[in-house]
Amino acid sequence: MTSWQVEPAPGWGLHRTRDAELALPLRISSGGQHRAIAELELTPAEAELLHAALCYALGDQSPPADAPECRQPVHFPGCRHRYSGQPPAPVS
């Protein structure tokens, strides 16, 4: 059985298409050899859903220091809770 790998294409960045969709170039390899570059195209709504799903999946892991702002902990005044999608507990 051939082992397939799909990863972001080096040197190619996420970009918008003429239809205002987002396109992520992916490098497809098998057996250690490059086979193709294909673009994963997402509508803005699909990209938002993917972003939310990834943030949810990464939620329990501490973000690295160079993570984007959306992965940084959110602190509420008078509260030490990290944002979890639930409102913070009332401060007494």
JSON list of N, CA, C and O in Angstrom, two decimals, residues 51 55 58 63-73 82:
[
{"chain": "A", "resi": 51, "resn": "HIS", "atom": "N", "xyz": [-12.01, 27.19, 10.81]},
{"chain": "A", "resi": 51, "resn": "HIS", "atom": "CA", "xyz": [-11.28, 27.93, 11.85]},
{"chain": "A", "resi": 51, "resn": "HIS", "atom": "C", "xyz": [-11.85, 27.62, 13.23]},
{"chain": "A", "resi": 51, "resn": "HIS", "atom": "O", "xyz": [-11.11, 27.31, 14.17]},
{"chain": "A", "resi": 55, "resn": "CYS", "atom": "N", "xyz": [-9.89, 25.69, 16.27]},
{"chain": "A", "resi": 55, "resn": "CYS", "atom": "CA", "xyz": [-9.73, 26.33, 17.58]},
{"chain": "A", "resi": 55, "resn": "CYS", "atom": "C", "xyz": [-10.32, 25.45, 18.68]},
{"chain": "A", "resi": 55, "resn": "CYS", "atom": "O", "xyz": [-9.74, 25.30, 19.75]},
{"chain": "A", "resi": 58, "resn": "LEU", "atom": "N", "xyz": [-8.03, 22.50, 19.28]},
{"chain": "A", "resi": 58, "resn": "LEU", "atom": "CA", "xyz": [-6.79, 22.90, 19.94]},
{"chain": "A", "resi": 58, "resn": "LEU", "atom": "C", "xyz": [-7.03, 23.52, 21.32]},
{"chain": "A", "resi": 58, "resn": "LEU", "atom": "O", "xyz": [-6.08, 23.84, 22.02]},
{"chain": "A", "resi": 63, "resn": "PRO", "atom": "N", "xyz": [-1.28, 27.42, 23.60]},
{"chain": "A", "resi": 63, "resn": "PRO", "atom": "CA", "xyz": [-0.77, 27.88, 22.31]},
{"chain": "A", "resi": 63, "resn": "PRO", "atom": "C", "xyz": [0.72, 28.22, 22.40]},
{"chain": "A", "resi": 63, "resn": "PRO", "atom": "O", "xyz": [1.20, 28.65, 23.45]},
{"chain": "A", "resi": 64, "resn": "PRO", "atom": "N", "xyz": [1.47, 28.03, 21.32]},
{"chain": "A", "resi": 64, "resn": "PRO", "atom": "CA", "xyz": [2.87, 28.44, 21.33]},
{"chain": "A", "resi": 64, "resn": "PRO", "atom": "C", "xyz": [2.97, 29.96, 21.40]},
{"chain": "A", "resi": 64, "resn": "PRO", "atom": "O", "xyz": [2.00, 30.67, 21.11]},
{"chain": "A", "resi": 65, "resn": "ALA", "atom": "N", "xyz": [4.12, 30.45, 21.76]},
{"chain": "A", "resi": 65, "resn": "ALA", "atom": "CA", "xyz": [4.31, 31.89, 21.94]},
{"chain": "A", "resi": 65, "resn": "ALA", "atom": "C", "xyz": [4.01, 32.68, 20.67]},
{"chain": "A", "resi": 65, "resn": "ALA", "atom": "O", "xyz": [3.55, 33.81, 20.73]},
{"chain": "A", "resi": 66, "resn": "ASP", "atom": "N", "xyz": [4.25, 32.08, 19.51]},
{"chain": "A", "resi": 66, "resn": "ASP", "atom": "CA", "xyz": [4.04, 32.80, 18.24]},
{"chain": "A", "resi": 66, "resn": "ASP", "atom": "C", "xyz": [2.66, 32.52, 17.62]},
{"chain": "A", "resi": 66, "resn": "ASP", "atom": "O", "xyz": [2.43, 32.82, 16.46]},
{"chain": "A", "resi": 67, "resn": "ALA", "atom": "N", "xyz": [1.74, 31.98, 18.41]},
{"chain": "A", "resi": 67, "resn": "ALA", "atom": "CA", "xyz": [0.39, 31.68, 17.91]},
{"chain": "A", "resi": 67, "resn": "ALA", "atom": "C", "xyz": [-0.35, 32.98, 17.60]},
{"chain": "A", "resi": 67, "resn": "ALA", "atom": "O", "xyz": [-0.08, 34.02, 18.21]},
{"chain": "A", "resi": 68, "resn": "PRO", "atom": "N", "xyz": [-1.30, 32.94, 16.66]},
{"chain": "A", "resi": 68, "resn": "PRO", "atom": "CA", "xyz": [-2.07, 34.14, 16.36]},
{"chain": "A", "resi": 68, "resn": "PRO", "atom": "C", "xyz": [-2.91, 34.58, 17.57]},
{"chain": "A", "resi": 68, "resn": "PRO", "atom": "O", "xyz": [-3.17, 33.80, 18.49]},
{"chain": "A", "resi": 69, "resn": "GLU", "atom": "N", "xyz": [-3.33, 35.82, 17.53]},
{"chain": "A", "resi": 69, "resn": "GLU", "atom": "CA", "xyz": [-4.06, 36.41, 18.65]},
{"chain": "A", "resi": 69, "resn": "GLU", "atom": "C", "xyz": [-5.30, 35.61, 19.02]},
{"chain": "A", "resi": 69, "resn": "GLU", "atom": "O", "xyz": [-5.64, 35.49, 20.19]},
{"chain": "A", "resi": 70, "resn": "CYS", "atom": "N", "xyz": [-5.98, 35.03, 18.03]},
{"chain": "A", "resi": 70, "resn": "CYS", "atom": "CA", "xyz": [-7.21, 34.29, 18.33]},
{"chain": "A", "resi": 70, "resn": "CYS", "atom": "C", "xyz": [-6.96, 33.05, 19.17]},
{"chain": "A", "resi": 70, "resn": "CYS", "atom": "O", "xyz": [-7.89, 32.49, 19.74]},
{"chain": "A", "resi": 71, "resn": "ARG", "atom": "N", "xyz": [-5.71, 32.59, 19.28]},
{"chain": "A", "resi": 71, "resn": "ARG", "atom": "CA", "xyz": [-5.38, 31.43, 20.11]},
{"chain": "A", "resi": 71, "resn": "ARG", "atom": "C", "xyz": [-4.87, 31.83, 21.49]},
{"chain": "A", "resi": 71, "resn": "ARG", "atom": "O", "xyz": [-4.61, 30.98, 22.33]},
{"chain": "A", "resi": 72, "resn": "GLN", "atom": "N", "xyz": [-4.68, 33.12, 21.73]},
{"chain": "A", "resi": 72, "resn": "GLN", "atom": "CA", "xyz": [-4.19, 33.56, 23.02]},
{"chain": "A", "resi": 72, "resn": "GLN", "atom": "C", "xyz": [-5.33, 33.57, 24.04]},
{"chain": "A", "resi": 72, "resn": "GLN", "atom": "O", "xyz": [-6.48, 33.79, 23.69]},
{"chain": "A", "resi": 73, "resn": "PRO", "atom": "N", "xyz": [-5.01, 33.31, 25.30]},
{"chain": "A", "resi": 73, "resn": "PRO", "atom": "CA", "xyz": [-6.06, 33.32, 26.33]},
{"chain": "A", "resi": 73, "resn": "PRO", "atom": "C", "xyz": [-6.73, 34.68, 26.43]},
{"chain": "A", "resi": 73, "resn": "PRO", "atom": "O", "xyz": [-6.10, 35.71, 26.23]},
{"chain": "A", "resi": 82, "resn": "ARG", "atom": "N", "xyz": [-10.01, 31.27, 31.17]},
{"chain": "A", "resi": 82, "resn": "ARG", "atom": "CA", "xyz": [-9.72, 31.33, 29.74]},
{"chain": "A", "resi": 82, "resn": "ARG", "atom": "C", "xyz": [-11.04, 31.19, 29.02]},
{"chain": "A", "resi": 82, "resn": "ARG", "atom": "O", "xyz": [-11.90, 30.44, 29.43]}
]
